[in-house]
Structure formats: structure tokens, C-alpha cells
Coordinates of C-alpha atoms in Angstrom, one line a residue:
M1 CA -23.6 -1.7 -4.1
Q2 CA -22.0 -0.4 -7.5
I3 CA -18.4 0.3 -6.7
V4 CA -16.1 1.3 -9.0
V5 CA -12.3 0.7 -8.4
T6 CA -9.5 2.2 -9.8
G7 CA -5.9 0.6 -10.1
A8 CA -8.0 -2.5 -10.4
N9 CA -5.9 -5.3 -11.8
G10 CA -2.9 -4.0 -9.0
F11 CA -1.6 -5.9 -6.4
V12 CA -4.0 -4.7 -3.7
G13 CA -6.7 -4.0 -6.4
A14 CA -7.4 -7.7 -7.6
A15 CA -7.8 -8.6 -3.9
L16 CA -10.2 -6.1 -3.1
I17 CA -12.1 -6.9 -6.1
A18 CA -12.0 -10.7 -5.2
L19 CA -13.9 -9.7 -1.6
L20 CA -16.4 -7.5 -3.1
C21 CA -17.2 -9.8 -5.6
D22 CA -17.7 -12.3 -3.4
A23 CA -19.8 -10.1 -1.1
G24 CA -22.6 -9.4 -4.1
H25 CA -21.4 -6.1 -5.1
D26 CA -21.6 -4.8 -8.7
V27 CA -17.8 -3.8 -9.1
V28 CA -16.9 -1.6 -12.4
A29 CA -13.0 -1.7 -12.2
L30 CA -11.1 1.1 -14.6
V31 CA -8.4 -0.5 -16.5
R32 CA -6.0 0.3 -19.1
R33 CA -5.6 -3.4 -20.4
R34 CA -7.8 -6.3 -19.9
G35 CA -6.5 -8.8 -17.0
A36 CA -7.9 -12.4 -15.5
A37 CA -7.4 -11.3 -12.0
I38 CA -10.5 -9.5 -12.1
A39 CA -12.7 -11.6 -14.0
C40 CA -15.6 -11.1 -11.8
A41 CA -16.1 -7.4 -12.2
R42 CA -17.0 -5.5 -15.3
E43 CA -14.1 -3.6 -16.8
L44 CA -14.4 -0.5 -18.5
L45 CA -11.1 0.1 -20.5
I46 CA -9.7 3.8 -19.8
A47 CA -7.2 6.0 -21.8
D48 CA -3.9 6.4 -20.2
D49 CA -4.8 10.2 -19.4
N50 CA -4.8 10.1 -15.5
F51 CA -8.6 9.7 -15.7
A52 CA -9.0 12.9 -17.5
S53 CA -11.2 11.3 -20.1
V54 CA -13.7 9.6 -17.5
A55 CA -13.7 13.0 -16.0
V56 CA -15.7 14.4 -18.7
G57 CA -17.8 10.9 -19.0
E58 CA -15.7 9.1 -22.1
P59 CA -16.3 6.6 -21.3
S60 CA -19.2 7.0 -18.6
L61 CA -19.2 5.4 -15.5
G62 CA -22.9 4.9 -15.2
H63 CA -24.2 4.7 -11.8
C64 CA -21.5 4.8 -8.9
D65 CA -22.6 4.6 -5.4
V66 CA -19.0 4.3 -4.0
L67 CA -15.5 4.9 -5.7
V68 CA -12.2 3.2 -4.0
H69 CA -9.4 5.2 -5.7
L70 CA -6.0 2.6 -5.8
A71 CA -4.2 3.7 -9.1
A72 CA -1.3 6.2 -8.3
R73 CA 2.2 6.6 -9.5
V74 CA 4.4 4.7 -7.0
H75 CA 7.7 5.1 -6.1
V76 CA 10.5 4.8 -9.1
T77 CA 14.1 4.1 -8.0
R78 CA 15.9 6.1 -10.5
E79 CA 14.2 9.2 -11.7
S80 CA 15.0 10.1 -15.5
I81 CA 12.6 13.4 -15.6
A82 CA 13.6 17.0 -14.6
D83 CA 10.7 17.5 -12.2
P84 CA 9.7 14.0 -10.4
L85 CA 7.4 16.2 -8.1
E86 CA 5.4 17.6 -11.1
A87 CA 4.9 13.9 -12.4
Y88 CA 3.9 12.7 -9.0
R89 CA 1.6 15.4 -8.7
A90 CA -0.3 15.1 -12.2
T91 CA -1.1 11.4 -11.5
N92 CA -1.2 11.3 -7.7
V93 CA -3.3 14.6 -7.3
G94 CA -4.7 15.7 -10.4
G95 CA -5.3 12.0 -11.7
A96 CA -7.2 11.4 -8.1
L97 CA -9.2 14.5 -8.6
N98 CA -10.1 13.5 -12.4
A99 CA -11.5 10.2 -10.8
V100 CA -13.3 11.6 -8.2
Q101 CA -15.1 14.1 -10.3
A102 CA -16.5 11.5 -12.1
A103 CA -17.6 9.4 -9.4
H104 CA -19.5 12.2 -7.9
A105 CA -21.2 13.2 -11.6
A106 CA -22.0 9.1 -11.7
G107 CA -24.0 10.0 -7.9
A108 CA -21.2 8.4 -5.7
R109 CA -22.0 8.9 -1.8
R110 CA -18.6 7.8 -0.9
V111 CA -15.1 8.3 -1.8
V112 CA -12.6 5.5 -0.1
F113 CA -9.0 7.1 -1.5
V114 CA -5.9 4.9 -0.8
S115 CA -2.8 7.4 0.4
S116 CA 0.4 6.3 2.1
V117 CA 2.3 6.1 5.2
K118 CA 4.5 8.3 3.2
A119 CA 2.2 10.9 3.1
L120 CA 3.2 11.2 7.3
G121 CA 6.9 11.4 6.8
E122 CA 10.0 8.8 6.8
R123 CA 10.2 8.1 10.6
E124 CA 7.4 8.7 13.2
P125 CA 7.7 11.6 15.7
G126 CA 8.7 9.7 18.5
R127 CA 6.2 7.7 18.9
P128 CA 3.4 5.8 16.2
W129 CA 1.7 8.0 14.0
R130 CA -1.8 9.0 14.8
E131 CA -4.5 9.3 12.5
D132 CA -5.0 13.5 13.4
D133 CA -1.4 14.1 13.1
H134 CA -0.3 16.4 9.9
G135 CA 2.0 14.8 7.7
V136 CA 5.4 16.3 6.9
P137 CA 6.4 14.2 3.9
L138 CA 9.8 14.6 2.7
D139 CA 10.0 12.9 -0.9
P140 CA 7.8 13.7 -4.4
Y141 CA 5.7 10.5 -3.5
G142 CA 5.1 11.5 0.0
V143 CA 4.2 14.8 -0.8
S144 CA 2.1 14.1 -3.9
K145 CA 0.0 11.6 -1.6
Y146 CA -0.6 14.5 1.2
E147 CA -1.3 16.8 -1.2
A148 CA -4.3 14.5 -3.1
E149 CA -5.3 13.6 0.6
Q150 CA -6.0 17.5 1.0
A151 CA -7.6 17.9 -2.0
I152 CA -10.3 14.9 -2.2
L153 CA -11.0 16.0 1.7
A154 CA -12.0 19.5 0.6
F155 CA -14.0 18.1 -2.8
G156 CA -16.1 16.0 -0.1
R157 CA -16.2 18.7 2.2
E158 CA -17.7 21.0 -0.8
H159 CA -19.8 18.6 -2.5
S160 CA -21.3 16.5 0.6
I161 CA -19.6 13.3 -0.4
E162 CA -17.9 11.1 2.4
V163 CA -14.4 10.5 2.0
A164 CA -12.3 8.0 3.7
V165 CA -8.6 8.5 3.5
V166 CA -6.7 5.6 4.1
R167 CA -3.0 5.2 5.0
P168 CA -1.1 1.9 4.9
P169 CA 2.4 1.2 5.9
L170 CA 4.4 -1.7 3.8
V171 CA 2.0 -3.8 2.1
Y172 CA 2.7 -7.8 1.9
G173 CA 1.4 -10.7 0.3
P174 CA 1.2 -13.2 -2.9
G175 CA 3.0 -11.4 -5.5
V176 CA 4.8 -8.5 -3.7
R177 CA 7.6 -6.8 -5.4
A178 CA 10.1 -4.3 -4.8
N179 CA 12.0 -4.7 -1.4
F180 CA 9.8 -6.9 0.4
H181 CA 10.4 -9.6 -2.7
T182 CA 14.2 -8.6 -2.8
L183 CA 14.3 -9.2 1.4
M184 CA 12.5 -12.6 0.4
R185 CA 15.0 -13.8 -2.0
A186 CA 18.1 -12.8 0.2
V187 CA 16.8 -15.0 3.3
D188 CA 15.6 -18.0 0.8
L189 CA 19.4 -17.7 -0.7
G190 CA 21.0 -17.8 3.0
I191 CA 22.5 -14.7 2.3
P192 CA 23.9 -13.2 5.7
L193 CA 21.8 -10.0 6.4
P194 CA 23.9 -7.3 8.7
L195 CA 20.6 -6.3 10.3
G196 CA 20.5 -8.1 13.5
S197 CA 20.9 -5.6 15.6
V198 CA 18.1 -3.4 14.0
D199 CA 15.4 -3.4 16.9
A200 CA 13.1 -0.4 14.8
R201 CA 9.8 -1.4 14.8
R202 CA 8.0 -1.1 11.4
S203 CA 4.2 -1.3 10.8
M204 CA 3.0 -3.7 8.2
V205 CA -0.3 -4.7 6.7
Y206 CA -0.9 -8.0 4.6
V207 CA -2.7 -7.2 1.5
G208 CA -5.7 -9.4 3.0
N209 CA -6.1 -7.3 5.9
L210 CA -5.9 -4.2 3.7
A211 CA -8.4 -5.3 1.0
D212 CA -10.6 -6.0 3.9
A213 CA -10.6 -2.9 5.8
L214 CA -11.1 -1.4 2.6
R215 CA -14.1 -3.4 1.7
V216 CA -15.5 -2.5 5.3
L217 CA -15.1 1.4 4.7
A218 CA -16.8 1.2 0.8
T219 CA -19.5 -0.8 1.8
C220 CA -20.8 -0.2 5.8
E221 CA -23.9 1.5 6.3
G222 CA -23.0 3.8 8.7
P223 CA -21.0 7.0 8.0
V224 CA -17.3 7.5 7.3
G225 CA -15.0 10.0 6.9
G226 CA -11.6 11.3 7.4
V227 CA -8.0 9.4 7.8
Y228 CA -7.7 5.7 8.6
H229 CA -4.9 3.8 9.5
V230 CA -4.7 0.2 8.8
T231 CA -2.1 -2.1 10.0
D232 CA -1.9 -5.9 11.2
G233 CA -1.8 -4.7 14.9
N234 CA 1.8 -6.5 15.2
D235 CA 4.5 -4.0 14.7
L236 CA 8.0 -6.0 14.1
T237 CA 11.0 -4.9 14.1
V238 CA 13.4 -5.6 11.3
A239 CA 15.3 -8.5 12.6
G240 CA 12.0 -10.1 13.9
M241 CA 10.4 -9.3 10.6
I242 CA 13.5 -11.4 9.1
R243 CA 13.1 -14.0 11.6
A244 CA 9.5 -14.1 10.9
I245 CA 10.1 -14.5 6.9
A246 CA 12.8 -17.1 7.3
L247 CA 10.3 -19.2 9.5
A248 CA 7.4 -18.9 6.8
L249 CA 10.1 -20.1 4.2
G250 CA 11.4 -22.6 6.4
R251 CA 15.0 -21.0 6.3
P252 CA 17.3 -20.0 8.8
A253 CA 17.4 -16.4 9.6
R254 CA 21.0 -15.7 8.8
L255 CA 21.4 -12.2 11.1
V256 CA 24.7 -10.5 11.7
P257 CA 24.5 -8.4 14.9
V258 CA 26.0 -5.3 12.9
P259 CA 25.8 -1.9 15.3
V260 CA 23.3 0.5 13.7
S261 CA 26.1 3.1 14.1
W262 CA 28.3 1.4 11.9
L263 CA 25.3 0.8 9.2
R264 CA 25.0 4.4 9.0
G265 CA 28.7 5.1 8.6
L266 CA 28.4 2.8 5.8
G267 CA 25.3 4.1 4.5
R268 CA 27.8 7.8 4.2
I269 CA 30.5 6.2 2.6
S270 CA 28.3 4.1 -0.2
G271 CA 25.7 7.0 -0.8
K272 CA 23.0 5.5 0.6
T273 CA 22.5 7.1 3.8
A274 CA 18.8 7.4 3.4
Q275 CA 18.1 4.3 2.7
V276 CA 19.8 3.0 6.1
D277 CA 18.1 5.9 7.7
R278 CA 14.8 4.4 6.7
L279 CA 15.7 0.9 8.0
A280 CA 17.3 1.7 11.5
S281 CA 14.6 4.2 12.0
P282 CA 11.0 3.3 13.8
L283 CA 7.8 3.8 11.4
R284 CA 4.6 2.7 13.2
L285 CA 0.8 3.4 12.8
D286 CA -1.4 3.9 15.5
G287 CA -5.0 2.5 13.9
V288 CA -7.3 2.9 16.4
R289 CA -10.6 4.2 14.7
L290 CA -11.3 1.1 12.2
R291 CA -11.4 -1.0 15.2
A292 CA -13.0 1.8 17.5
E293 CA -15.5 2.9 15.1
L294 CA -16.1 -0.3 13.0
D295 CA -15.3 -3.0 15.2
W296 CA -13.1 -4.1 12.2
V297 CA -10.3 -6.8 13.6
P298 CA -7.6 -8.1 11.0
P299 CA -8.9 -11.2 9.8
W300 CA -5.2 -12.3 9.0
S301 CA -2.3 -12.6 12.0
V302 CA 1.2 -11.4 10.6
A303 CA 2.1 -15.0 10.7
Q304 CA -0.3 -16.4 8.6
G305 CA 0.0 -13.3 6.3
L306 CA 3.5 -14.3 5.9
A307 CA 2.8 -18.0 5.7
E308 CA 0.6 -17.1 2.1
T309 CA 3.3 -14.9 1.0
A310 CA 5.9 -17.5 1.4
R311 CA 3.4 -20.1 -0.1
A312 CA 2.9 -18.0 -3.3
Y313 CA 6.7 -17.2 -3.4
K314 CA 8.2 -20.9 -3.2
I315 CA 5.2 -21.5 -6.1
N316 CA 6.1 -18.6 -8.4
W317 CA 10.1 -18.5 -7.3
T318 CA 11.5 -21.6 -6.8
K319 CA 10.0 -23.7 -9.9
P320 CA 12.5 -26.2 -11.2
T321 CA 14.1 -24.7 -14.7
K322 CA 14.7 -27.0 -17.5
R323 CA 18.4 -27.7 -16.7
T324 CA 16.9 -29.0 -12.7
Q325 CA 14.6 -31.5 -14.5
Q326 CA 17.1 -33.3 -16.6

């Protein structure tokens, strides 16, 4: 199959392309810069214009069987623009539709669109989110992802294209950045964490598991369509996740059992109510469709995924400096 991947040299894109190439597929990677991580794919340089040029055939995709759309404007912690929602919409809705239109013109019969748990909301409705639940996103990123889901599903119905929407939770793995990396760093440094009493369970997915699920959805012979949730299938508590990270790093888990009510109070005082609420609230996904309809089972356990993540962290972040070598 000829498969076009956007966001190809990103965290998930590089893992997905490696799997697709190993399976013998012809992969076209849409990139804005060359990258060694996707050497097995044919790179197609594109303009940084939310795929507007690609949508009108400049450059042409050639033939395309499947589009996997990973490119997105992700969370920006400190926005400096007047209208963040419109900035997210421009990339995550408009850009996604441009890419889908280009793939349709190139003959694509299937689109795999990678959304986010944020399209559903910041917390669960008293139970794990199901794949047929309607989203109630709260922040600009989540709103834009939910709107993109609806727009692409509508495009698929109008043009008879299969559309699989994939909602992953927190993605971790070798090279992970942002909050997960910060948490690993804190555990590695032995910093006491006041999260010992946080028993909220959070779904996660190892990058290798997510890439494998995307591979299956992109290449399976039978029909696919609608929303799919992808998780490791083992939802840890926040405290349990920190213990698992510590075990993978070979460090003690320095958890302090501060009551959650105290954490929320500190959050109000420090102006970080939203961050504390997210941390202390459960957010689980019920991902039954991949297992029931496609017999998909995560190839990596949480322990294996964390071990690989820790191994890469140790290589990249604990190298001896020149001073320590002297």
C-alpha cells in the first residue's frame, strides 16, 4: 500500500513509519524539514501553510491509498496571541481538512485521523469515556480536535471515504517530552512528590502500542470507521504511575501522602487550580472496538513501555558531562 503520513518526523510519526516500512509498505512522509528518523520513507517537502499548498497539488502526492494525519498544533503552555482558539482551528481543523482533501484527490480510500482524549474533556463522566460518547472539550486544543473529528467524519461520508478517528490518552515512550519527562526527571533526582494520596486512575498509551494500532487501522483489509480509543489497557493511579516510573529508573519513589483536599487548596492559592484538578481527577478511556473488531492487543505492557522509556531517558539525559569525566 502507499500510505501518506503527516507529522512524520514527530514523536508518534517516526514510530509509525518504522512499523509501516518494516511491513513493506510504500510510505510518503510529508515534512517541513529533512529528518534522519524517517530515512526509510520517501520524504515530500511541503510549505508551512497548514497543507494549503498540498490541497491544490503543490506538491502533488501522487497516488495515495491511505492518509494517516498526525500533524497538529499541540498544547502551548503560555499563549501570546489574542485568539488561541482560532490559531488551533487554523491548524487542527483547517489544516487537517486540507490534508484530507489532498489525499482524496490522490485516490485515498481511507483516512486515519489522530485526535486526542482532550476532544472528550478534562475529566471522565464518572466512568471511562466510551467510543460513542459525545465530547465536551473545555480548552482550545480540545475544542479544535473535536471540531476536526466532526469535519473529517462529515467529509468521509460525503465522499465515501473510510474515516477512523483515533483518540489516544497520554502518550509516553523514548524521547517523550513535556509533563511526562518532567515527572521522570523529578523521580530520577529524588525530589519528594506530594502525590502519594492521589488515587485517580489515568489511561496511558506507550508510543509503540499507539503506532501499532495506527498501523492496523491503516492497513487492515476489512472496513474501519468511526472512533477508536487506544490505551495500554492498564490504567494506573497517579501514585502508581510514579512508582512504576521509579521502578523502571531504578530509583526510590519519594511519595508524600498529602491529602487531595490540601492539594486543591494549594492549587487555589497558587493560581494552579486547573492543573491540580486535572492531576487529581480520573481520566480513563474504554477502548473496546480495536480488540473486539480487529483482534488488536497492545504488543507492549506498561512495564515494558516504561522500561524502554527509562532506558532512552538514561541514555539521553544522564550522560556524564565533561566536568564529571575529569
